[in-house]
Coordinates of C-alpha atoms and ligand atoms in Angstrom, one line a residue:
M1 CA -20.8 -3.1 22.6
P2 CA -17.8 -1.7 20.5
K3 CA -18.4 1.5 18.6
L4 CA -19.4 1.2 15.3
H5 CA -16.0 2.3 13.9
A6 CA -14.3 -0.5 15.6
L7 CA -16.1 -2.8 14.0
T8 CA -14.7 -5.0 10.9
A9 CA -16.1 -4.6 7.5
K10 CA -17.6 -8.0 7.7
E11 CA -19.5 -7.2 11.0
I12 CA -20.5 -3.9 9.5
V13 CA -22.3 -5.6 6.3
E14 CA -23.9 -8.0 8.8
K15 CA -25.2 -5.4 11.1
I16 CA -26.7 -3.2 8.2
R17 CA -28.1 -6.4 6.4
S18 CA -29.8 -7.6 9.7
K19 CA -30.9 -3.8 10.4
E20 CA -29.4 -3.8 13.8
A21 CA -27.6 -0.3 12.5
T22 CA -28.2 1.5 9.5
A23 CA -25.3 2.8 7.0
E24 CA -25.7 6.1 8.2
E25 CA -24.7 5.5 11.9
C26 CA -21.9 3.5 10.8
V27 CA -20.3 6.2 8.7
L28 CA -21.2 8.9 11.2
S29 CA -19.4 6.7 13.8
V30 CA -16.3 6.6 11.7
F31 CA -16.5 10.4 11.2
E32 CA -16.6 10.9 15.0
R33 CA -13.5 9.0 15.4
I34 CA -11.9 11.1 12.7
H35 CA -12.8 14.3 14.5
E36 CA -11.4 12.8 17.7
A37 CA -8.1 11.6 16.4
E38 CA -7.3 13.2 13.3
D39 CA -5.4 16.4 14.9
R40 CA -3.0 14.1 16.7
V41 CA -2.7 11.5 13.4
H42 CA -3.1 13.6 10.2
A43 CA -4.0 10.4 8.0
F44 CA -6.1 12.6 5.9
V45 CA -5.7 15.1 3.2
T46 CA -9.3 15.5 2.1
L47 CA -12.3 14.5 3.9
V48 CA -15.7 14.2 2.1
E49 CA -18.1 13.8 4.9
E50 CA -21.0 15.4 3.3
E51 CA -20.8 12.8 0.3
A52 CA -20.2 9.8 2.3
L53 CA -23.4 10.2 4.6
K54 CA -25.4 11.1 1.4
K55 CA -24.1 7.9 0.0
A56 CA -24.8 6.0 3.3
R57 CA -28.4 7.1 3.3
Q58 CA -29.1 5.8 -0.3
I59 CA -27.9 2.3 1.1
D60 CA -30.3 2.7 4.0
K61 CA -32.9 3.4 1.5
K62 CA -32.3 0.3 -0.2
V63 CA -32.2 -1.7 2.7
S64 CA -35.9 -0.4 3.7
E65 CA -37.1 -1.1 0.1
G66 CA -35.4 -4.9 0.4
K67 CA -33.4 -4.4 -2.6
P68 CA -30.0 -6.4 -2.8
L69 CA -26.7 -4.9 -0.9
G70 CA -23.3 -4.8 -2.1
R71 CA -20.6 -6.7 -0.4
L72 CA -19.2 -3.6 1.1
A73 CA -22.2 -2.1 2.3
G74 CA -21.9 1.0 4.5
V75 CA -18.1 0.0 5.0
A76 CA -16.2 3.5 5.4
I77 CA -13.0 3.3 3.0
A78 CA -10.3 5.8 2.8
V79 CA -8.5 6.1 -0.4
K80 CA -4.9 7.1 -1.0
D81 CA -4.3 10.2 -2.8
A82 CA -2.9 8.8 -5.7
I83 CA -6.1 7.3 -6.8
C84 CA -8.2 9.1 -9.1
T85 CA -11.8 10.1 -7.6
K86 CA -14.1 11.8 -9.8
G87 CA -14.9 15.3 -8.5
I88 CA -12.7 14.8 -5.3
R89 CA -9.4 16.5 -5.4
T90 CA -6.6 14.1 -5.9
T91 CA -3.1 15.7 -5.0
C92 CA -0.4 12.6 -4.6
S93 CA 0.5 14.6 -1.7
S94 CA 2.3 17.0 -4.0
R95 CA 2.0 20.8 -4.4
M96 CA 2.2 20.0 -8.4
L97 CA -1.4 18.5 -7.9
E98 CA -2.5 20.6 -5.1
N99 CA -5.7 21.7 -7.0
F100 CA -6.1 18.5 -9.3
V101 CA -9.8 17.3 -9.6
P102 CA -10.0 14.1 -11.8
P103 CA -13.1 14.1 -14.4
Y104 CA -12.9 10.5 -13.6
D105 CA -12.8 7.5 -11.2
A106 CA -10.1 4.8 -11.1
D107 CA -11.4 1.4 -12.0
V108 CA -10.9 0.4 -8.1
I109 CA -13.3 3.3 -7.0
E110 CA -16.1 2.0 -9.5
R111 CA -15.7 -1.4 -8.2
V112 CA -16.2 -0.4 -4.5
E113 CA -19.0 1.6 -5.3
R114 CA -20.8 -1.1 -7.1
E115 CA -20.7 -2.8 -4.0
D116 CA -22.1 -0.2 -1.7
G117 CA -18.5 0.8 -0.2
V118 CA -18.4 4.4 1.2
I119 CA -15.9 6.6 0.1
I120 CA -14.8 8.9 3.1
G121 CA -11.7 10.8 2.0
K122 CA -8.2 10.7 0.5
T123 CA -5.3 9.9 2.6
N124 CA -1.7 11.3 2.9
M125 CA 1.4 9.9 1.4
D126 CA 4.9 10.4 0.4
E127 CA 4.9 12.9 -2.5
F128 CA 4.1 10.8 -5.9
A129 CA 4.6 7.8 -3.8
M130 CA 8.2 8.2 -2.9
G131 CA 9.4 7.1 0.4
S132 CA 8.9 5.0 3.1
S133 CA 7.9 7.3 5.9
T134 CA 5.0 9.8 4.5
E135 CA 7.2 12.6 5.6
T136 CA 7.7 13.8 1.8
S137 CA 4.3 14.8 1.5
Y138 CA 3.7 18.5 0.5
F139 CA 0.9 18.4 3.5
G140 CA 3.3 17.5 6.0
P141 CA 3.8 13.8 7.9
T142 CA 1.5 11.5 9.3
H143 CA 2.0 10.1 12.8
N144 CA 2.3 6.5 13.7
P145 CA -0.9 5.9 16.1
W146 CA 1.5 3.6 18.1
D147 CA 3.8 6.5 18.8
L148 CA 3.3 9.7 17.6
S149 CA 6.9 10.8 17.7
R150 CA 7.3 8.0 14.9
V151 CA 6.4 7.5 11.3
P152 CA 3.7 5.4 9.9
G153 CA 5.8 3.8 7.4
G154 CA 5.0 4.9 3.6
S155 CA 4.2 5.7 1.2
S156 CA 0.6 4.8 2.1
G157 CA 1.1 5.9 5.6
G158 CA -2.2 7.8 6.0
S159 CA -4.3 4.7 4.8
A160 CA -2.2 2.4 7.1
A161 CA -2.6 5.0 10.1
A162 CA -6.5 5.6 9.3
V163 CA -7.2 1.7 9.4
A164 CA -4.9 1.5 12.7
T165 CA -6.8 4.4 14.4
D166 CA -10.2 3.2 13.3
E167 CA -10.7 6.3 11.1
A168 CA -11.5 4.0 8.4
I169 CA -12.7 0.7 8.0
L170 CA -10.6 -0.3 4.9
A171 CA -8.3 1.6 3.1
F172 CA -6.6 1.6 -0.4
G173 CA -3.1 1.7 -0.4
A174 CA -0.6 1.3 -3.8
D175 CA 2.7 -0.5 -3.7
T176 CA 5.6 0.2 -6.1
G177 CA 8.2 -1.4 -3.9
G178 CA 6.5 -1.9 -0.6
S179 CA 4.3 1.2 0.1
V180 CA 1.5 -1.0 1.0
R181 CA 3.3 -3.5 3.4
C182 CA 5.7 -1.0 5.0
P183 CA 3.0 1.3 6.5
A184 CA 0.9 -2.0 7.3
S185 CA 3.6 -3.5 9.1
Y186 CA 4.7 -0.1 10.9
C187 CA 0.7 0.5 12.1
S188 CA 0.1 -3.0 13.0
V189 CA -2.3 -3.8 10.3
V190 CA -2.8 -6.2 7.2
G191 CA -1.9 -4.9 3.5
I192 CA -1.6 -6.8 0.3
K193 CA 0.4 -6.3 -2.6
P194 CA -1.3 -8.2 -5.2
T195 CA 0.1 -10.2 -8.4
Y196 CA 1.0 -7.9 -11.0
G197 CA -2.0 -7.3 -13.2
L198 CA -4.5 -8.7 -10.8
V199 CA -6.0 -5.0 -9.8
S200 CA -6.4 -2.6 -12.6
R201 CA -4.1 0.2 -12.6
Y202 CA -6.5 2.5 -14.5
G203 CA -6.7 5.9 -12.6
L204 CA -3.6 5.3 -10.1
I205 CA -1.5 8.0 -10.8
A206 CA 1.8 6.4 -12.1
Y207 CA 5.1 6.2 -10.3
A208 CA 6.8 3.3 -11.8
N209 CA 4.0 1.2 -13.9
S210 CA 6.1 -2.1 -14.3
L211 CA 6.3 -2.4 -10.6
E212 CA 3.4 -0.9 -8.9
Q213 CA -0.4 -2.5 -7.9
I214 CA -3.1 -0.9 -6.0
G215 CA -3.5 -3.0 -2.7
P216 CA -6.1 -3.4 0.1
M217 CA -5.4 -2.4 3.8
A218 CA -7.8 -3.6 6.6
R219 CA -7.4 -4.6 10.3
N220 CA -7.4 -8.6 9.8
V221 CA -6.9 -11.1 7.0
Y222 CA -10.6 -11.6 6.4
D223 CA -11.4 -8.0 5.8
C224 CA -8.5 -7.5 3.3
A225 CA -9.3 -10.7 1.4
L226 CA -12.9 -9.6 1.2
F227 CA -11.6 -6.1 -0.2
L228 CA -9.4 -7.9 -2.6
S229 CA -12.2 -10.0 -4.0
V230 CA -14.0 -6.7 -4.8
I231 CA -11.2 -4.9 -6.6
A232 CA -9.6 -7.7 -8.3
G233 CA -10.8 -8.4 -11.9
H234 CA -9.8 -8.0 -15.6
D235 CA -10.0 -4.5 -16.6
P236 CA -10.0 -3.8 -20.6
K237 CA -8.8 0.0 -19.7
D238 CA -5.7 -1.4 -18.1
T239 CA -3.4 -3.3 -21.1
T240 CA -1.3 -5.0 -18.2
S241 CA -4.5 -6.4 -16.7
V242 CA -4.7 -10.1 -16.3
K243 CA -7.4 -12.0 -17.8
A244 CA -8.1 -14.1 -14.5
S245 CA -11.7 -15.1 -13.4
A246 CA -13.0 -13.0 -10.3
K247 CA -12.5 -15.1 -7.3
D248 CA -14.0 -14.8 -3.5
Y249 CA -10.5 -14.9 -1.8
T250 CA -12.5 -15.2 1.7
E251 CA -13.2 -18.9 0.6
F252 CA -9.4 -19.8 0.9
L253 CA -9.4 -18.6 4.7
K254 CA -8.6 -21.8 6.3
N255 CA -7.2 -22.3 9.7
S256 CA -4.4 -24.4 8.7
V257 CA -1.2 -24.9 7.4
E258 CA -0.8 -28.8 7.5
G259 CA 1.5 -29.8 4.9
F260 CA 2.5 -26.5 3.6
K261 CA 6.4 -25.9 3.0
I262 CA 7.6 -22.5 3.8
G263 CA 11.0 -21.1 2.8
V264 CA 12.7 -18.4 4.8
P265 CA 15.2 -16.7 2.6
K266 CA 18.3 -15.9 4.6
E267 CA 19.0 -12.6 2.2
F268 CA 15.6 -11.3 4.2
F269 CA 17.8 -11.0 7.3
G270 CA 20.8 -9.3 5.8
E271 CA 22.9 -6.5 7.4
G272 CA 20.9 -3.8 9.0
T273 CA 18.4 -6.1 9.9
S274 CA 17.4 -5.2 13.9
E275 CA 18.1 -8.1 16.1
A276 CA 14.6 -7.3 17.7
V277 CA 12.8 -7.5 14.5
E278 CA 14.7 -10.7 13.5
K279 CA 13.9 -12.5 16.9
Q280 CA 10.3 -11.6 16.4
V281 CA 9.9 -13.0 12.9
W282 CA 11.5 -16.3 13.7
R283 CA 9.2 -16.5 16.7
G284 CA 6.6 -16.1 14.0
V285 CA 7.9 -18.9 12.0
H286 CA 8.1 -21.2 14.8
K287 CA 4.5 -20.4 15.6
L288 CA 3.7 -21.7 12.0
E289 CA 5.8 -24.5 12.4
E290 CA 4.0 -25.5 15.9
V291 CA 0.5 -25.3 13.8
G292 CA 1.9 -27.8 11.1
A293 CA 4.0 -26.4 8.4
S294 CA 7.6 -27.2 7.6
C295 CA 9.9 -24.2 7.4
E296 CA 13.3 -24.1 6.1
E297 CA 15.9 -21.7 5.6
T298 CA 16.7 -21.2 2.3
S299 CA 18.9 -18.8 -0.2
L300 CA 18.1 -16.7 -3.4
P301 CA 21.3 -15.2 -4.0
S302 CA 20.1 -12.6 -6.7
L303 CA 18.1 -10.9 -3.7
E304 CA 21.3 -9.1 -2.7
Y305 CA 20.8 -7.0 -5.7
A306 CA 17.2 -6.3 -5.3
L307 CA 17.3 -3.1 -3.8
A308 CA 19.9 -1.5 -6.2
T309 CA 17.9 -3.0 -9.4
Y310 CA 14.4 -1.6 -7.9
Y311 CA 16.1 2.2 -7.4
I312 CA 17.2 2.1 -10.8
V313 CA 14.1 0.8 -12.5
A314 CA 12.0 2.8 -10.2
M315 CA 13.6 6.1 -11.0
S316 CA 14.1 5.7 -14.5
E317 CA 10.4 5.2 -15.0
A318 CA 9.5 7.8 -12.5
S319 CA 11.3 10.3 -14.8
S320 CA 9.4 9.4 -17.9
N321 CA 6.1 9.3 -16.0
L322 CA 6.7 12.8 -14.1
A323 CA 7.5 14.3 -17.4
R324 CA 3.9 15.3 -18.0
Y325 CA 3.8 17.6 -15.2
D326 CA 4.8 20.7 -17.1
G327 CA 2.4 22.9 -15.7
L328 CA 1.0 24.2 -18.9
R329 CA -1.8 21.6 -19.3
Y330 CA -2.4 20.9 -15.6
G331 CA -0.6 20.9 -12.5
Y332 CA 1.1 23.7 -10.5
R333 CA 1.9 26.9 -12.9
I334 CA 4.0 29.9 -11.6
D335 CA 3.7 32.4 -14.1
R336 CA 3.0 31.6 -17.8
D337 CA 4.6 34.7 -19.7
N338 CA 7.8 34.7 -17.7
G339 CA 10.4 33.4 -20.0
D340 CA 10.9 31.0 -22.8
W341 CA 9.1 27.4 -22.6
S342 CA 12.3 25.8 -21.3
T343 CA 12.6 28.2 -18.4
V344 CA 9.1 28.0 -17.4
Y345 CA 8.8 24.3 -17.5
S346 CA 12.0 24.2 -15.4
K347 CA 10.6 26.9 -12.9
N348 CA 7.0 25.2 -12.5
R349 CA 8.8 21.8 -11.9
R350 CA 11.2 23.1 -9.5
I351 CA 8.7 24.6 -7.4
G352 CA 6.0 22.4 -7.9
F353 CA 7.9 19.2 -7.0
G354 CA 9.6 18.5 -3.6
A355 CA 13.3 17.6 -3.2
E356 CA 12.8 13.9 -3.2
V357 CA 10.9 13.9 -6.6
R358 CA 13.4 15.9 -8.3
R359 CA 16.2 13.8 -6.8
R360 CA 14.4 10.9 -8.4
I361 CA 13.8 12.5 -11.8
I362 CA 17.2 13.5 -12.2
L363 CA 18.7 10.2 -11.4
G364 CA 16.1 8.5 -13.6
T365 CA 17.0 10.7 -16.6
Y366 CA 20.7 10.0 -15.8
A367 CA 20.3 6.0 -15.9
L368 CA 18.4 6.5 -18.9
S369 CA 20.6 8.7 -21.1
A370 CA 22.8 7.6 -23.9
G371 CA 25.9 6.3 -22.7
Y372 CA 24.5 5.1 -19.1
Y373 CA 21.4 3.2 -20.4
D374 CA 23.6 0.0 -20.9
K375 CA 25.3 0.4 -17.8
Y376 CA 22.3 1.0 -15.4
Y377 CA 18.9 0.7 -17.0
L378 CA 19.6 -2.4 -19.0
K379 CA 21.8 -4.0 -16.3
A380 CA 19.0 -3.6 -14.0
L381 CA 16.5 -5.3 -16.2
K382 CA 18.8 -8.3 -16.5
I383 CA 19.2 -8.5 -12.9
R384 CA 15.3 -8.0 -12.5
T385 CA 14.9 -11.3 -14.7
L386 CA 17.5 -13.2 -12.7
I387 CA 15.4 -12.2 -9.6
R388 CA 12.3 -13.5 -11.1
R389 CA 14.1 -17.0 -12.1
D390 CA 15.3 -17.2 -8.5
F391 CA 11.8 -17.0 -7.0
E392 CA 10.4 -19.4 -9.7
K393 CA 13.2 -22.1 -8.4
A394 CA 12.3 -21.3 -4.9
F395 CA 8.6 -22.0 -5.5
K396 CA 9.5 -25.4 -7.2
K397 CA 10.2 -26.4 -3.8
F398 CA 8.1 -24.2 -1.1
N399 CA 4.5 -22.8 -1.4
V400 CA 5.4 -19.6 0.0
L401 CA 8.4 -17.8 1.5
I402 CA 8.4 -15.7 4.3
G403 CA 10.4 -12.8 6.2
P404 CA 10.4 -9.6 7.8
T405 CA 8.3 -6.8 6.2
M406 CA 10.7 -4.1 7.3
P407 CA 14.3 -4.6 8.7
I408 CA 13.7 -2.2 11.4
P409 CA 11.0 -0.9 13.8
P410 CA 9.1 2.5 12.8
F411 CA 11.7 5.3 13.5
K412 CA 11.3 8.8 14.7
I413 CA 9.9 11.5 12.3
G414 CA 13.1 13.4 11.1
E415 CA 15.4 10.8 11.8
K416 CA 16.3 9.6 8.4
I417 CA 14.8 12.3 6.0
Q418 CA 18.1 14.0 5.5
D419 CA 19.6 10.9 4.6
P420 CA 17.8 9.4 1.2
L421 CA 20.1 6.4 1.3
A422 CA 19.2 5.1 4.8
L423 CA 15.6 5.6 3.7
Y424 CA 16.1 3.4 0.5
M425 CA 17.6 0.6 2.8
C426 CA 14.3 0.4 4.7
D427 CA 12.9 -1.2 1.6
V428 CA 15.2 -3.9 1.1
D429 CA 12.9 -6.8 1.9
T430 CA 9.8 -5.4 0.0
V431 CA 11.0 -4.5 -3.3
S432 CA 11.7 -8.2 -4.8
A433 CA 8.0 -9.2 -4.7
N434 CA 7.5 -6.0 -7.0
L435 CA 10.4 -6.7 -9.2
A436 CA 9.0 -10.5 -9.7
G437 CA 5.4 -9.4 -9.9
L438 CA 4.6 -11.6 -7.1
P439 CA 1.8 -11.4 -4.6
A440 CA 3.1 -10.7 -0.8
I441 CA 1.0 -9.6 2.4
S442 CA 2.2 -8.3 5.5
V443 CA 0.5 -9.4 8.7
P444 CA 1.1 -8.2 12.3
C445 CA 3.7 -10.3 14.0
G446 CA 3.9 -8.6 17.5
F447 CA 5.7 -6.1 18.9
T448 CA 9.1 -4.8 20.3
D449 CA 9.2 -2.0 22.7
S450 CA 5.6 -1.6 21.9
L451 CA 6.3 -1.0 18.5
P452 CA 4.9 -2.9 15.8
V453 CA 6.6 -5.9 13.8
G454 CA 5.2 -7.1 10.5
I455 CA 5.8 -10.6 8.9
Q456 CA 5.8 -10.7 5.1
I457 CA 4.5 -13.8 3.3
I458 CA 5.2 -14.0 -0.5
A459 CA 3.5 -16.4 -3.0
P460 CA 3.9 -17.5 -6.6
P461 CA 2.0 -15.4 -9.2
L462 CA -1.8 -15.5 -8.7
R463 CA -1.4 -17.7 -5.6
E464 CA -3.3 -15.2 -3.4
D465 CA -5.1 -18.0 -2.0
L466 CA -1.9 -19.8 -0.5
M467 CA -0.7 -16.6 0.6
L468 CA -4.1 -15.6 2.6
Q469 CA -4.4 -19.2 4.0
V470 CA -0.8 -18.6 5.6
A471 CA -1.6 -15.1 6.7
Y472 CA -5.0 -16.3 8.0
T473 CA -3.6 -19.3 9.9
F474 CA -0.8 -17.0 11.5
E475 CA -3.4 -14.5 12.6
Q476 CA -5.9 -16.6 14.3
N477 CA -2.9 -18.4 16.2
T478 CA -1.2 -15.2 17.5
P479 CA -3.0 -12.6 19.8
Y480 CA -1.9 -9.3 17.9
K481 CA -4.9 -8.4 15.7
N482 CA -6.9 -7.5 19.0
R483 CA -4.7 -4.7 20.1
K484 CA -5.4 -1.0 19.7
P485 CA -3.0 1.9 19.3
S486 CA -2.7 4.5 22.3
L487 CA -2.4 7.5 20.3
K488 CA 0.3 8.9 22.2
Ligands
LIG501 N1 9.8 3.2 -0.7 C1 9.8 3.0 -1.9 C2 10.0 4.0 -2.6 O1 10.4 4.8 -2.3 C3 8.4 2.3 -2.3 C4 7.3 3.3 -2.6 C5 6.2 2.6 -3.1 O2 5.8 1.4 -3.1 N2 5.5 3.7 -3.7 O3 10.3 4.0 -3.9

């Protein structure tokens, strides 16, 4: 029998319901795995073993009293350290928030707790979610479980690595320009960036509000759909939350794409895309054709400008959002009495933030400053509209669009960190879904030289059902979800 930590969320809930296993056993098994693997992977920044076991025992008590159980009963969930957890340190992997303990829970945390999910710890990430490799973390990098010398992707790299290694059954990520899908692809797990507004951002530490969404990560499409069903829904505390009624996304998981029209934008295979990735993704496209979809190459010309547009918008919003970290109200503070306000503010921020965060604040401030605003920020907003329109047009013809999640396979730790532009280029295929507010998923699509490749499926707004049906069909007709990483 497989170890409990290797089971899916669905299997764990069933086992606990039928009393074949207790929640405590399930959570203990996950912590055993963490203690075995964590020194090689470094997926977590903070673990809360005692609290998790306490919660598990409460669930077992419910079982013994015959009380109804939630949809995630006894499922061990890791949380990206950008999502606020009441009483649990939330650092954003930054020195600035090294000792920050939120006084409240994010909306999504309340939702999983209501469904008896068990929070096990906070995962490593790029500092303030700025990056694609988890190397900008103040706490050091996370390692890719498929090849420990390589990056797990980012910024939700700890979450993806934890799920891939069985150090968590499910994990929360957050995706501003690919941060759920990139590490999902690099660690061979499933990750969803929901439609903008579908999942509450209340309690998510802001990087670029107009782009980001919290998203679920899991080892298979079913678990990811189940997780999404729990966390989606209207939240009056988030003014951008859509008033869509709650859905059970697992109902849409049909193993069929009969009659589906799938577009393959050629811009997703642009300059810099590795041949190996291209080949593997096309193999995936042909697989979908084999099982009944009609796939056709198409073009969304504005995608050529997506990356530049994304970085202007994201950095501009970041420069504004991160102004609150002055070290006076909270956050890193060097020495309160040493100089005037501006000197203290600058010093706190120079030491509290890492190099990449400082770079983005400076570039964002520049793009928003008088004289440059029209040239950069306003222009970017106009192109953002063009990108949205190109997608609208494409979705008149196709049910979903498909392409690679990442243009290249996971790279070596240290290989790109000195070259910010090379790192930004990795986001070329993921950022457009954020600019247009669309749902997108990354699903395992095989391996090249033993390194994972992910395929990305993008759907019209609030059509997570279509996206999930294609993803599920793909998964059911390919052998990739059963492979486990070697941790070497
Ligand atoms: N890699 C992208 C960036 O650095 C996306 C990050 C994210 O989605 N949080 O901005």
